[in-house]
Structure formats: structure tokens, C-alpha cells
JSON list of C-alpha atoms in Angstrom, two decimals:
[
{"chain": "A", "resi": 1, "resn": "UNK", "atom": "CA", "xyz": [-0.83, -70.43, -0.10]},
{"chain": "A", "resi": 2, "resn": "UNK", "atom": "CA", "xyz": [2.41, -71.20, -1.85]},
{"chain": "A", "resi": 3, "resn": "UNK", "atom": "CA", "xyz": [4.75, -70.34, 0.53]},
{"chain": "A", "resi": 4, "resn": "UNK", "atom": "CA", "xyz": [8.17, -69.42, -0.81]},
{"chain": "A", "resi": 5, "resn": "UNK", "atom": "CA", "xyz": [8.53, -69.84, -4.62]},
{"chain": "A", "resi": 6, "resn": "UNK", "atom": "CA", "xyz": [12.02, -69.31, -6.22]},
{"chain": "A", "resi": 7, "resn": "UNK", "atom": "CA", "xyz": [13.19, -69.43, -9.65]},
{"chain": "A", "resi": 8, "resn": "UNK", "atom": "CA", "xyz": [14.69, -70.95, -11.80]},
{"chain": "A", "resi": 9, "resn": "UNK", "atom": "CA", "xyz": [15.22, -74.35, -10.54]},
{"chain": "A", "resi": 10, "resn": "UNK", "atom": "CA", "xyz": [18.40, -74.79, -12.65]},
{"chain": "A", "resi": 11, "resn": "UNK", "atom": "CA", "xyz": [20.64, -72.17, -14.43]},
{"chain": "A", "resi": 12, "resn": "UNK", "atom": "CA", "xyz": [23.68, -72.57, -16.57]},
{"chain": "A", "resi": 13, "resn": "UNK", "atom": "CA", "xyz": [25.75, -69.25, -16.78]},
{"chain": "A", "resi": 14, "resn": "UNK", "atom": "CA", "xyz": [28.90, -67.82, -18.83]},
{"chain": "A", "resi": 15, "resn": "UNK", "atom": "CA", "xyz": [31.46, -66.16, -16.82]},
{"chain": "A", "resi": 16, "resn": "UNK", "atom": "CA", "xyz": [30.59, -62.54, -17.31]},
{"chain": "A", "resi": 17, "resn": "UNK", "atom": "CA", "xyz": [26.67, -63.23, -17.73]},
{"chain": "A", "resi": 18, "resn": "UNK", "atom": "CA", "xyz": [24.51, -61.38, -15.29]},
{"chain": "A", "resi": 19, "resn": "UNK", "atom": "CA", "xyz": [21.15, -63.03, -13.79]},
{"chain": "A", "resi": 20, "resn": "UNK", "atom": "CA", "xyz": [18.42, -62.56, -11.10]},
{"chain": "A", "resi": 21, "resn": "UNK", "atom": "CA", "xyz": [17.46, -65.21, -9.27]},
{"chain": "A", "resi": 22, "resn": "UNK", "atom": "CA", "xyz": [13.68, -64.57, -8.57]},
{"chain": "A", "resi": 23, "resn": "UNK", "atom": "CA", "xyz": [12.52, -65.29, -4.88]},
{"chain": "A", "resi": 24, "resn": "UNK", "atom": "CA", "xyz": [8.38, -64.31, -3.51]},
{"chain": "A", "resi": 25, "resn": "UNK", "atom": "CA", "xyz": [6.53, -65.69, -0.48]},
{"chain": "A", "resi": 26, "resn": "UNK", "atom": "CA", "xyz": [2.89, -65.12, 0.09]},
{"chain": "A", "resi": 27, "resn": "UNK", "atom": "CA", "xyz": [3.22, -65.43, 3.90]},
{"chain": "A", "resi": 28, "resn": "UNK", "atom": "CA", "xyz": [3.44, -61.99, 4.69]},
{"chain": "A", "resi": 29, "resn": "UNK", "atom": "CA", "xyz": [6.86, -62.43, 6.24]},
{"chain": "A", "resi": 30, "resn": "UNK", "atom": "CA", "xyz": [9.06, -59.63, 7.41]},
{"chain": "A", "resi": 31, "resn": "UNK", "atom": "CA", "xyz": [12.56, -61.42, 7.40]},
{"chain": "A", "resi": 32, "resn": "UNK", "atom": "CA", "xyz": [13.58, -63.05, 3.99]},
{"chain": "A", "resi": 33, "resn": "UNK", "atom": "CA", "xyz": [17.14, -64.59, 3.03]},
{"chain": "A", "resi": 34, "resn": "UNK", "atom": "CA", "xyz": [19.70, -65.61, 0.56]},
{"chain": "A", "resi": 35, "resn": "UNK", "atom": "CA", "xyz": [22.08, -68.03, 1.74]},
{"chain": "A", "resi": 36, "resn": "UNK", "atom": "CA", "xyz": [24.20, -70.63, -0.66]},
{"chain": "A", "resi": 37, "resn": "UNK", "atom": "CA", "xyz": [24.92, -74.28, -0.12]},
{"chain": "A", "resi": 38, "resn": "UNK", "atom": "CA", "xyz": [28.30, -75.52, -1.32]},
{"chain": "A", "resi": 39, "resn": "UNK", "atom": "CA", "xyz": [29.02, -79.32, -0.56]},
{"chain": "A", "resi": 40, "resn": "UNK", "atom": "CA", "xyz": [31.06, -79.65, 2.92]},
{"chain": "A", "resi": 41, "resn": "UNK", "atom": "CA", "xyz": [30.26, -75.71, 3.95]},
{"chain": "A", "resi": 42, "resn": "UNK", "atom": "CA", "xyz": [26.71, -75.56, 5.63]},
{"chain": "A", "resi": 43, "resn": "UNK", "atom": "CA", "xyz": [24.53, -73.03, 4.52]},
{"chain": "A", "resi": 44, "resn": "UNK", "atom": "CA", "xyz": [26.19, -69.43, 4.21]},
{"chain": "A", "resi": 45, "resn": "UNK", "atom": "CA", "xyz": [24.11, -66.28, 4.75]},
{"chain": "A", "resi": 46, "resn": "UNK", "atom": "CA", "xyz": [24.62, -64.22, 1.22]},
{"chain": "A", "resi": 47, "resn": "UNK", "atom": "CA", "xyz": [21.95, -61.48, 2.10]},
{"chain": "A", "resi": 48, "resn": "UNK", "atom": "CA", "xyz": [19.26, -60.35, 4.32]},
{"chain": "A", "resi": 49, "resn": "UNK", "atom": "CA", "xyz": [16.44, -57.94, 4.82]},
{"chain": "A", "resi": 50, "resn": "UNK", "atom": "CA", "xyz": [14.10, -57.27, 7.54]},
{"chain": "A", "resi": 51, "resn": "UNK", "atom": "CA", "xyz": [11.83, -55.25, 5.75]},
{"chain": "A", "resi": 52, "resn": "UNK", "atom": "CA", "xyz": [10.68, -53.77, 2.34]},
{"chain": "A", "resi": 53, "resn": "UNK", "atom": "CA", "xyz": [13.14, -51.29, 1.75]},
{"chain": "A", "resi": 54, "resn": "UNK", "atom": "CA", "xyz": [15.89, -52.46, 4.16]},
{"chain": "A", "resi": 55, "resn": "UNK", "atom": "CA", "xyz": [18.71, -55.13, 2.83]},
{"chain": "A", "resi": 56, "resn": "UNK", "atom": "CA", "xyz": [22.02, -55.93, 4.52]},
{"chain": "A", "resi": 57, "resn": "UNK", "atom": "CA", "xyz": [25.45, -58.05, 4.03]},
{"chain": "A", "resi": 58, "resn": "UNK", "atom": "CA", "xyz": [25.44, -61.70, 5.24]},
{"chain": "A", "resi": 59, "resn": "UNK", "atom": "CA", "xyz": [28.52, -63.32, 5.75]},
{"chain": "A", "resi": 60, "resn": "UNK", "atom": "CA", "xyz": [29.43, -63.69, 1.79]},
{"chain": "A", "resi": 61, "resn": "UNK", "atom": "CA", "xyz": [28.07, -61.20, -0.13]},
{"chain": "A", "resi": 62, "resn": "UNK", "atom": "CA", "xyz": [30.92, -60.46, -2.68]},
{"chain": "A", "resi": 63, "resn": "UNK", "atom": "CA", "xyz": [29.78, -60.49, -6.43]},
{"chain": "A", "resi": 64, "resn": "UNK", "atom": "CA", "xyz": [25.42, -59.98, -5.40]},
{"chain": "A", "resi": 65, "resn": "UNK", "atom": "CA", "xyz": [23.00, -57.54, -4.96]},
{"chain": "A", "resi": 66, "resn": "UNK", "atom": "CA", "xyz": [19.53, -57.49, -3.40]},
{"chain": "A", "resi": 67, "resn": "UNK", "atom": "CA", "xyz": [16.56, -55.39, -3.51]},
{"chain": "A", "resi": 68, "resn": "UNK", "atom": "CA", "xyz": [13.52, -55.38, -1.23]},
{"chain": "A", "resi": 69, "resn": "UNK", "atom": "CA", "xyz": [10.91, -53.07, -2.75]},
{"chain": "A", "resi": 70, "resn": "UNK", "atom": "CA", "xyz": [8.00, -55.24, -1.90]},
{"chain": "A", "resi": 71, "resn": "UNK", "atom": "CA", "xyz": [7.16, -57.18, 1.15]},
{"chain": "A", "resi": 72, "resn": "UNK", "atom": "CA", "xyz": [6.43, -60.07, -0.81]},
{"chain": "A", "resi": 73, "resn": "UNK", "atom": "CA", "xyz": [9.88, -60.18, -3.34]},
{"chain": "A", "resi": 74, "resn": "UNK", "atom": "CA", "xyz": [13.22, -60.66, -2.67]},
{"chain": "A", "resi": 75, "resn": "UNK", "atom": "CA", "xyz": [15.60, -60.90, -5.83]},
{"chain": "A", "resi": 76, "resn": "UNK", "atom": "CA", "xyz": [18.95, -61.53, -5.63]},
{"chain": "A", "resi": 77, "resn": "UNK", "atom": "CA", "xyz": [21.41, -60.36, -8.60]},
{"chain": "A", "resi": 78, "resn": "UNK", "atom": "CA", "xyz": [24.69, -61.81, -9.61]},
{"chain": "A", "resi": 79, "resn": "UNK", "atom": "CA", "xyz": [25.91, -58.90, -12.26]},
{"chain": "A", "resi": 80, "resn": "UNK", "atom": "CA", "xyz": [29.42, -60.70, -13.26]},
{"chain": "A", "resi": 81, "resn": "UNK", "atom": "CA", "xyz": [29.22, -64.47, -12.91]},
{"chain": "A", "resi": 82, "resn": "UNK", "atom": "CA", "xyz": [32.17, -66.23, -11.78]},
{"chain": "A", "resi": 83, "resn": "UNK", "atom": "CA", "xyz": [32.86, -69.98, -11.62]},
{"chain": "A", "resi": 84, "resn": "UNK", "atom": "CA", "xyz": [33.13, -69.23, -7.74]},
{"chain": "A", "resi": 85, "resn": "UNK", "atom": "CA", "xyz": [29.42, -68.73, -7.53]},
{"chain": "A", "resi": 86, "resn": "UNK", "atom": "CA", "xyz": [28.52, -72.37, -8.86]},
{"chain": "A", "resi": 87, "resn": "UNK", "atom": "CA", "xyz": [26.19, -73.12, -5.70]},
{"chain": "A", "resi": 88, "resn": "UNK", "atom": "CA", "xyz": [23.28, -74.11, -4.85]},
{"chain": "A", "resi": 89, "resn": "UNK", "atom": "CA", "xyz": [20.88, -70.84, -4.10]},
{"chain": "A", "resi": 90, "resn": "UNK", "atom": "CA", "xyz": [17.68, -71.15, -1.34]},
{"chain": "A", "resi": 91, "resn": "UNK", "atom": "CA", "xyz": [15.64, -68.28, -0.76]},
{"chain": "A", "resi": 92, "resn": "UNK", "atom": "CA", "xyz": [14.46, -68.05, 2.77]},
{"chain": "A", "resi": 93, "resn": "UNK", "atom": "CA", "xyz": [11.68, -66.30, 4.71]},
{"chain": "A", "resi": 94, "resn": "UNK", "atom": "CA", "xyz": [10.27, -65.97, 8.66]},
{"chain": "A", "resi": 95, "resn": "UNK", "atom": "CA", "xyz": [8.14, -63.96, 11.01]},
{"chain": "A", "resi": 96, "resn": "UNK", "atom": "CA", "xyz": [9.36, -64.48, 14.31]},
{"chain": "A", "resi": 97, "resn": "UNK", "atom": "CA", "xyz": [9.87, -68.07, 14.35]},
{"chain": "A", "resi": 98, "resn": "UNK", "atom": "CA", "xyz": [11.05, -70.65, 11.89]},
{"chain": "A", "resi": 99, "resn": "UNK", "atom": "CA", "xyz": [12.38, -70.31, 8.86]},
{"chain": "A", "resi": 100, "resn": "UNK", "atom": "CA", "xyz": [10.56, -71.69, 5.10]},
{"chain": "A", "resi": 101, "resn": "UNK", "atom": "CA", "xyz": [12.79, -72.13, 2.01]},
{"chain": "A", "resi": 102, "resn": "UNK", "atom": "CA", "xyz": [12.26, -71.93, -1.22]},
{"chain": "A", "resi": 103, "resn": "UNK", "atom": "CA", "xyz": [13.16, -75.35, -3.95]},
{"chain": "A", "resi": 104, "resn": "UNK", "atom": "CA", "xyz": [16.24, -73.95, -4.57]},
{"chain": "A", "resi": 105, "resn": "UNK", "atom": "CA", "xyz": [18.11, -72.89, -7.63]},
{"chain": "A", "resi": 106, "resn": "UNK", "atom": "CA", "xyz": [21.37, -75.26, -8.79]},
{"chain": "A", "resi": 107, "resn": "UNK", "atom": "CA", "xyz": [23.45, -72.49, -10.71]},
{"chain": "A", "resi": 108, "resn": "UNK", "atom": "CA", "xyz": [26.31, -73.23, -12.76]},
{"chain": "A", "resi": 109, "resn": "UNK", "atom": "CA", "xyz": [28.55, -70.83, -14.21]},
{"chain": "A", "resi": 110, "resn": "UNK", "atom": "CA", "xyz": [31.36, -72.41, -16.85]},
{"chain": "B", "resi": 1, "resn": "UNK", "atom": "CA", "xyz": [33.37, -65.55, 15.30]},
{"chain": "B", "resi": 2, "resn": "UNK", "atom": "CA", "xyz": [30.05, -67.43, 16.30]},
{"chain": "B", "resi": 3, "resn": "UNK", "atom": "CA", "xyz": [30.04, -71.25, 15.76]},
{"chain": "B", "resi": 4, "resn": "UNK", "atom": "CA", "xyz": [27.47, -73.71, 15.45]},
{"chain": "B", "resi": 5, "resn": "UNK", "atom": "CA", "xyz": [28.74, -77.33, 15.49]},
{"chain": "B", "resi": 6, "resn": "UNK", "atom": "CA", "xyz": [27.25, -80.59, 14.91]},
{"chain": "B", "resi": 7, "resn": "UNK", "atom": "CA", "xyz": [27.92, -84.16, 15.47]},
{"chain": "B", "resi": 8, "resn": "UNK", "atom": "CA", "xyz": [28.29, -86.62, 14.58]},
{"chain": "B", "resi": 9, "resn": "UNK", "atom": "CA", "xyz": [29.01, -85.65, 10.98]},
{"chain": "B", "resi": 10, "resn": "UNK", "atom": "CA", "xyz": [27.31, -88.37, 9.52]},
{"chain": "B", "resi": 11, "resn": "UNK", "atom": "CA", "xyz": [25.37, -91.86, 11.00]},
{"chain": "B", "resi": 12, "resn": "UNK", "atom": "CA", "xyz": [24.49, -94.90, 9.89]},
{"chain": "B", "resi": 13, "resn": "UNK", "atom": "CA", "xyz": [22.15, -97.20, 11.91]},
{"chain": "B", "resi": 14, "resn": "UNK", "atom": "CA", "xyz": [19.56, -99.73, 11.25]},
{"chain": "B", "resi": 15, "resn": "UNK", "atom": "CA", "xyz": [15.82, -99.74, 10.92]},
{"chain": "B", "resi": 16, "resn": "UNK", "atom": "CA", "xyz": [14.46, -99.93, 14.87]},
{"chain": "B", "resi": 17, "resn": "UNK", "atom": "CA", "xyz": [17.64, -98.11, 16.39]},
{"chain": "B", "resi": 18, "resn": "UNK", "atom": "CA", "xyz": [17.40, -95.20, 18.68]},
{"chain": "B", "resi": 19, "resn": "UNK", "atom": "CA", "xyz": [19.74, -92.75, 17.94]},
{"chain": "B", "resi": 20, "resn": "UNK", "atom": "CA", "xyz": [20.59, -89.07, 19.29]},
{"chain": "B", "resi": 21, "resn": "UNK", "atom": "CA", "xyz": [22.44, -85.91, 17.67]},
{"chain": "B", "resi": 22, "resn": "UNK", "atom": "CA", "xyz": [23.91, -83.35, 19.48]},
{"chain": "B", "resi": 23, "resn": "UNK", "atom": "CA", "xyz": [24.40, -79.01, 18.24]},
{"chain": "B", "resi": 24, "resn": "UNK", "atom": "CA", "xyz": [26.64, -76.78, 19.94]},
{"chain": "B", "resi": 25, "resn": "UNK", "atom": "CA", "xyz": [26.19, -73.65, 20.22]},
{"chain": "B", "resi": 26, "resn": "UNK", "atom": "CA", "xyz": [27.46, -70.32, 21.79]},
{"chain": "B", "resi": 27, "resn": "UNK", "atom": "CA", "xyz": [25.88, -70.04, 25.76]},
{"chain": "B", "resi": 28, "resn": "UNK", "atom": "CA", "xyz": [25.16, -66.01, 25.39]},
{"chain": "B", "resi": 29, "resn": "UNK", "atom": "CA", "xyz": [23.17, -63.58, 24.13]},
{"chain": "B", "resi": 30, "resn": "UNK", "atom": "CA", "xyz": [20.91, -66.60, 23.36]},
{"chain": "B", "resi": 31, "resn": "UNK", "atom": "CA", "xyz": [17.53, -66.00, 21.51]},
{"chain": "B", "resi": 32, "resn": "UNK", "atom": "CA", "xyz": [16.29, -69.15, 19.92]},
{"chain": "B", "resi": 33, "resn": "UNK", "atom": "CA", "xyz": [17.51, -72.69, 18.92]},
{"chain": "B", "resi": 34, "resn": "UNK", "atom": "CA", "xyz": [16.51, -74.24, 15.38]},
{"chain": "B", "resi": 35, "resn": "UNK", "atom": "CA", "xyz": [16.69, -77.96, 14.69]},
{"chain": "B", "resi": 36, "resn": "UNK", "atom": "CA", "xyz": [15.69, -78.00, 10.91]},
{"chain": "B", "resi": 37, "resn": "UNK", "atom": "CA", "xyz": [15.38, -81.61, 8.69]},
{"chain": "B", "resi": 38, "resn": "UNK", "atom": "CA", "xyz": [16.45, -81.41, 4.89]},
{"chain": "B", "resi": 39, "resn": "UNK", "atom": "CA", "xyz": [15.72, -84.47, 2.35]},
{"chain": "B", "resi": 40, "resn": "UNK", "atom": "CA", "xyz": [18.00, -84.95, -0.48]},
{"chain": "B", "resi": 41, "resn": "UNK", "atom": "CA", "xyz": [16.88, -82.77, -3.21]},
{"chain": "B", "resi": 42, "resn": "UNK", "atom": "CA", "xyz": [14.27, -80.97, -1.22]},
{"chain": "B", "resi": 43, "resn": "UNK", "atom": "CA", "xyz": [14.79, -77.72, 1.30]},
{"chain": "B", "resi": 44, "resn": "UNK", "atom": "CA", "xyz": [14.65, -77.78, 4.81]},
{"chain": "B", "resi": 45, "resn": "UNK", "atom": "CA", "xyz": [11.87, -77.76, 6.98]},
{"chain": "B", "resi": 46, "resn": "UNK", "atom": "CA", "xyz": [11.64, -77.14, 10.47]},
{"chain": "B", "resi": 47, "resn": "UNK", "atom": "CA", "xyz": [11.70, -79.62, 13.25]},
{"chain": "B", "resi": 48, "resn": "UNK", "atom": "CA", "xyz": [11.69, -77.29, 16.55]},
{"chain": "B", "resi": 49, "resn": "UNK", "atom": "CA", "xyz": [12.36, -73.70, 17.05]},
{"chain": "B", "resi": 50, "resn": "UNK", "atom": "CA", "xyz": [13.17, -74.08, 21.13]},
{"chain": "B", "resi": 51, "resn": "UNK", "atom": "CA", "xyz": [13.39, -70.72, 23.12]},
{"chain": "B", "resi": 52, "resn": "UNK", "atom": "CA", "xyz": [13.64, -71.48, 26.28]},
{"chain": "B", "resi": 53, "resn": "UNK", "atom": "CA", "xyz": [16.50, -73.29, 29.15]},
{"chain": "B", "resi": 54, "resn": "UNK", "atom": "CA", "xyz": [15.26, -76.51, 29.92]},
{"chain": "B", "resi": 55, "resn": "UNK", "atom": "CA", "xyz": [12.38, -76.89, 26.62]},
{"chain": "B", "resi": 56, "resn": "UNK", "atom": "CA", "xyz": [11.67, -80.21, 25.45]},
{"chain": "B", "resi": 57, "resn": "UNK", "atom": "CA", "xyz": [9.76, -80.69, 22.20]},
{"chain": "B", "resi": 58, "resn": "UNK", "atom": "CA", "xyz": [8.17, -83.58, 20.48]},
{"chain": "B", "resi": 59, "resn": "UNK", "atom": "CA", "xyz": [7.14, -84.45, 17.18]},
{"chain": "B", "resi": 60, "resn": "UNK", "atom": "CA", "xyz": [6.01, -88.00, 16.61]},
{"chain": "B", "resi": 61, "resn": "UNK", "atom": "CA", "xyz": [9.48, -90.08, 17.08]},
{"chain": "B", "resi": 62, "resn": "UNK", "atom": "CA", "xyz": [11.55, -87.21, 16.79]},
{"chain": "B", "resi": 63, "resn": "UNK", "atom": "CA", "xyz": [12.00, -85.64, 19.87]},
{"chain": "B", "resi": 64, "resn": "UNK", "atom": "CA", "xyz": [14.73, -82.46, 21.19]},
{"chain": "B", "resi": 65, "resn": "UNK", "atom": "CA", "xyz": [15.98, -80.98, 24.72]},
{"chain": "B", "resi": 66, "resn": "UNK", "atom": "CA", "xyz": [17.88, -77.66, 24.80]},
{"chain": "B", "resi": 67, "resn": "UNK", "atom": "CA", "xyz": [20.73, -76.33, 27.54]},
{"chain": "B", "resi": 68, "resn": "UNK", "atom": "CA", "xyz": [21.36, -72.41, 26.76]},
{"chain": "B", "resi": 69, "resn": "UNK", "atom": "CA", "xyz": [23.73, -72.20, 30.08]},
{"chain": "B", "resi": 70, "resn": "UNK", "atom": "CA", "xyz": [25.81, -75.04, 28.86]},
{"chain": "B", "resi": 71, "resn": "UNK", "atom": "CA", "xyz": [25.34, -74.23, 25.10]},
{"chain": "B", "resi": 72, "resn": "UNK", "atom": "CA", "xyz": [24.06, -77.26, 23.69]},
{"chain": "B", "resi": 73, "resn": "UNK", "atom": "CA", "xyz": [20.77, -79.29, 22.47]},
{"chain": "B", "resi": 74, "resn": "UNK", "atom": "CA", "xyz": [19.93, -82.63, 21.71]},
{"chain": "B", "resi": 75, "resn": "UNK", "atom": "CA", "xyz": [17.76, -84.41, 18.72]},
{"chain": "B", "resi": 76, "resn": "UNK", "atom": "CA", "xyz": [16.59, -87.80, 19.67]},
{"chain": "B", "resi": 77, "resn": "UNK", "atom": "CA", "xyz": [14.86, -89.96, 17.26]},
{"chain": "B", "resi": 78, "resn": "UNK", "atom": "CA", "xyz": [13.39, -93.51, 18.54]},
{"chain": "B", "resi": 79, "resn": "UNK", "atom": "CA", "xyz": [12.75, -96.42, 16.23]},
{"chain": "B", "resi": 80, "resn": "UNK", "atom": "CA", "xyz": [14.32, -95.25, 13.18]},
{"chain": "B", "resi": 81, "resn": "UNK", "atom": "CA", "xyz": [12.81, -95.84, 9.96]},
{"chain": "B", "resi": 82, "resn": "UNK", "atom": "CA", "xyz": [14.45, -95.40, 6.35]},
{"chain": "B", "resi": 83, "resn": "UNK", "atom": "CA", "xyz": [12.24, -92.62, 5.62]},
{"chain": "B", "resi": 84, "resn": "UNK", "atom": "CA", "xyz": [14.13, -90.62, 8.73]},
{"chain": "B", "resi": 85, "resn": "UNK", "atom": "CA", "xyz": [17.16, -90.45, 6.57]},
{"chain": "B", "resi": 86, "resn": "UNK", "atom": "CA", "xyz": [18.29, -86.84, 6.03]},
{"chain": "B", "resi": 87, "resn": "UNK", "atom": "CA", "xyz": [20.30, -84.17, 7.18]},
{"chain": "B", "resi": 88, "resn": "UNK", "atom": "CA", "xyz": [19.53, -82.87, 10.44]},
{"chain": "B", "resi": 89, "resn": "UNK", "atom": "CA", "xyz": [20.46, -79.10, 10.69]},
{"chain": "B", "resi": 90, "resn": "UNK", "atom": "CA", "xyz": [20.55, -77.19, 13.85]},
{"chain": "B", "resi": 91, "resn": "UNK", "atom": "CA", "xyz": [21.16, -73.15, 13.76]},
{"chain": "B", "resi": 92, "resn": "UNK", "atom": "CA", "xyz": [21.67, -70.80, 16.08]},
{"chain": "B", "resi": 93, "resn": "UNK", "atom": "CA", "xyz": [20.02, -67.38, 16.34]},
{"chain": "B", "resi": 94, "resn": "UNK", "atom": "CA", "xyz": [21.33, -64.56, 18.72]},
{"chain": "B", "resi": 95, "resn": "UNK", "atom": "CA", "xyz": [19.62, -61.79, 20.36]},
{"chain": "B", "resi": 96, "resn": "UNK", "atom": "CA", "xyz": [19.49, -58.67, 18.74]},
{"chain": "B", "resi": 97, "resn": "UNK", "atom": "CA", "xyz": [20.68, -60.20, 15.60]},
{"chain": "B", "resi": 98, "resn": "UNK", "atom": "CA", "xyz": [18.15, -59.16, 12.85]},
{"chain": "B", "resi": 99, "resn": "UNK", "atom": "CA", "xyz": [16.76, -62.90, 13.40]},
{"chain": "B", "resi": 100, "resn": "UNK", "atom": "CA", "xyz": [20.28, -64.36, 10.93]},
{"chain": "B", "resi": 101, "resn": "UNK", "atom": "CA", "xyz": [19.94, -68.00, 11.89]},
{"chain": "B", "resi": 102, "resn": "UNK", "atom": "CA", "xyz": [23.82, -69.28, 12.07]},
{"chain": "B", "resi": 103, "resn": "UNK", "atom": "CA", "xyz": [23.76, -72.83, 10.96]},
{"chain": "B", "resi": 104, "resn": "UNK", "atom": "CA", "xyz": [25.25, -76.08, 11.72]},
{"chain": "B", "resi": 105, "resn": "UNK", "atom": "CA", "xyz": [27.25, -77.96, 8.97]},
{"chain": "B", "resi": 106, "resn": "UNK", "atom": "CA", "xyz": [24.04, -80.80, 9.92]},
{"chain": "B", "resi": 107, "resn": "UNK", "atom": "CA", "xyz": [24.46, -84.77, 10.67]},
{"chain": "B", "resi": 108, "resn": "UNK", "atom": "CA", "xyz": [23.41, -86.99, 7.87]},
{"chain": "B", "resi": 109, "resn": "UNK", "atom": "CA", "xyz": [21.55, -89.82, 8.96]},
{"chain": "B", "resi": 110, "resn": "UNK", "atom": "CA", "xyz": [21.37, -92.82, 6.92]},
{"chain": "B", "resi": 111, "resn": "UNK", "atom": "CA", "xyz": [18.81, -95.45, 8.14]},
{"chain": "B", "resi": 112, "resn": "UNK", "atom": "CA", "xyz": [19.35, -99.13, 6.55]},
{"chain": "B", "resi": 113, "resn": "UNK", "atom": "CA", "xyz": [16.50, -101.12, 6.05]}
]
């Protein structure tokens, strides 16, 4: 049982690049999660889905797109990387009570 | 505009000390209160989830009391040790809300041998 396993763990982009930040749990979980994590600003809710086949619009989701085709994966795409999306990524998923997060991914774009 | 707050922002106390946090958090449409603990360089892990007015939960030293008609919870952790340093998060999650957790900016506690 792995839990939630995202990757990469680290990521250095050009502004421009495009790149999918990989996210699967093996929990069975309905509810999965992208938020960000910038130093000083909590953890901000990028994108959610309740469901395979149903995504939504957190509170920052400018510049990323999700897909939820699979119970199981939740991907999250940056298509035109911007030095405003230097963050650090977790990957989230629950069933009706807590929440378990991925590692993380520390993305750079320069 | 829904808002989670914490304090204090950050604490520093000595090996032994008792020491207590305190999350804010809107008083309706309540669902569920999360008090989460995240290490430096790890992801966070959950402490409580606390659903009910008047729930008190335990976890070793760690312990946390919860007031949805006043809007507010408590994190209590007795005898600190150095290994209790981290950031405590709390976060919020409203009924009806798709189960979106709003989150605390967390209290970093810092426990000197």
C-alpha cells in the first residue's frame, strides 16, 4: 500500500516549457487535490476532483489543467511555465475523513 | 471569504514545556475540523479530524478540544520534546463543500533541547 505517490520530486523548468506533474494513490479514494505551498501563504487549493471524470477550480487555478480519468490518477498540467509557478506542488487524496499527501514536487521555473 | 487563522505564528519553548495552539475558524455551516502536523521536508499528516461540538481527541502527548458555536479549537501538547518540532496546521472544511479543506497558515513550533 503506497499511499499517494507523486512525481518528480524536483523539476527545473524554462519559461514557456510545459510539464505534468504525475500524482496516483492506491487507497481507493474519491476526493484527490492539488494545492501549492509558497513560503508565508499556507497551502492554496490549485484543483480538485471528487470523482473520475469530475475536476473543478480551487482557489488558484490560473496557468493548470487537471484530468481525472481514473480513480486512482490525478495529473496536473502546467502548459506555459511562468516564474510565478515556482512552488512547491503536494498532491492530496481522502475518503471522508483526513487528508494523505503525496512527497511533494519543488518546481522551479527560470 | 472563509478564513482559517492560526496562532501563534511561530513558538519557541524548551524541552518539558506544555504548550497550547489555538485555530480559528468560521462558526457555520461547520462540517469537520483538521489539525494536521508537517516536518520540515516531509508532507503533512494528520493529527485529528474532530466533527463534533464539544470533541476532545488524544494522541499520546498531543492532545485537541474543538468549539464549532464559538469557532475555534485548541492543540495542546504536554512535555515537549525536540522531535515535536513542526508546523502544526489546522483546516477548516464546510458543509456541502466538495470536502476542500481551507487551511491555516500553521504555528511552527520549535522545541530546544
Amino acid at each position: 500500500n503506497a499511499g499517494v505517490t507523486q512525481t518528480p520530486k524536483f523539476r527545473i523548468l524554462k519559461i514557456g516549457q510545459s510539464m505534468t506533474l504525475q500524482c496516483t494513490q492506491d487507497m481507493n479514494h474519491n476526493y484527490m487535490y492539488w494545492y501549492r505551498q509558497d513560503p508565508g501563504m499556507g497551502l492554496k487549493l490549485i484543483y480538485y476532483s471528487v470523482g473520475a471524470g469530475i475536476t473543478d477550480k480551487g482557489e488558484v487555478p490560473n496557468g493548470y489543467n487537471v484530468s481525472r480519468s481514473t480513480t486512482e490518477d490525478f495529473p496536473l498540467r502546467l502548459e506555459l511555465a511562468a516564474p510565478s509557478q515556482t512552488s512547491v506542488y503536494f498532491c492530496a487524496s481522502s475518503l471522508t475523513t483526513e487528508a494523505f499527501f503525496g512527497q511533494g514536487t519543488r518546481l522551479t521555473v527560470v | 471569504i472563509l478564513n482559517v487563522e492560526q496562532s501563534p505564528q511561530s513558538l519557541h519553548v524548551q524541552e518539558g514545556d506544555s504548550t497550547n495552539f489555538t485555530c480559528s475558524f468560521p462558526s457555520s455551516n461547520f462540517y469537520a475540523l483538521h489539525w494536521y502536523r508537517w516536518e520540515t521536508a516531509k508532507s503533512p499528516e494528520a493529527l485529528f479530524v474532530m466533527t463534533l461540538n464539544g470533541d476532545e481527541k488524544k494522541k499520546g502527548r498531543i492532545s485537541a478540544t474543538l468549539n464549532t458555536k464559538e469557532g475555534y479549537s485548541y492543540l495542546y501538547i504536554k512535555g515537549s520534546q525536540p522531535e515535536d518540532s513542526a508546523t502544526y496546521l489546522c483546516a477548516f472544511m464546510r458543509a456541502g463543500n466538495n470536502r476542500k479543506l481551507i487551511w491555516g497558515l500553521g504555528t511552527s513550533l520549535a522545541v530546544n533541547p
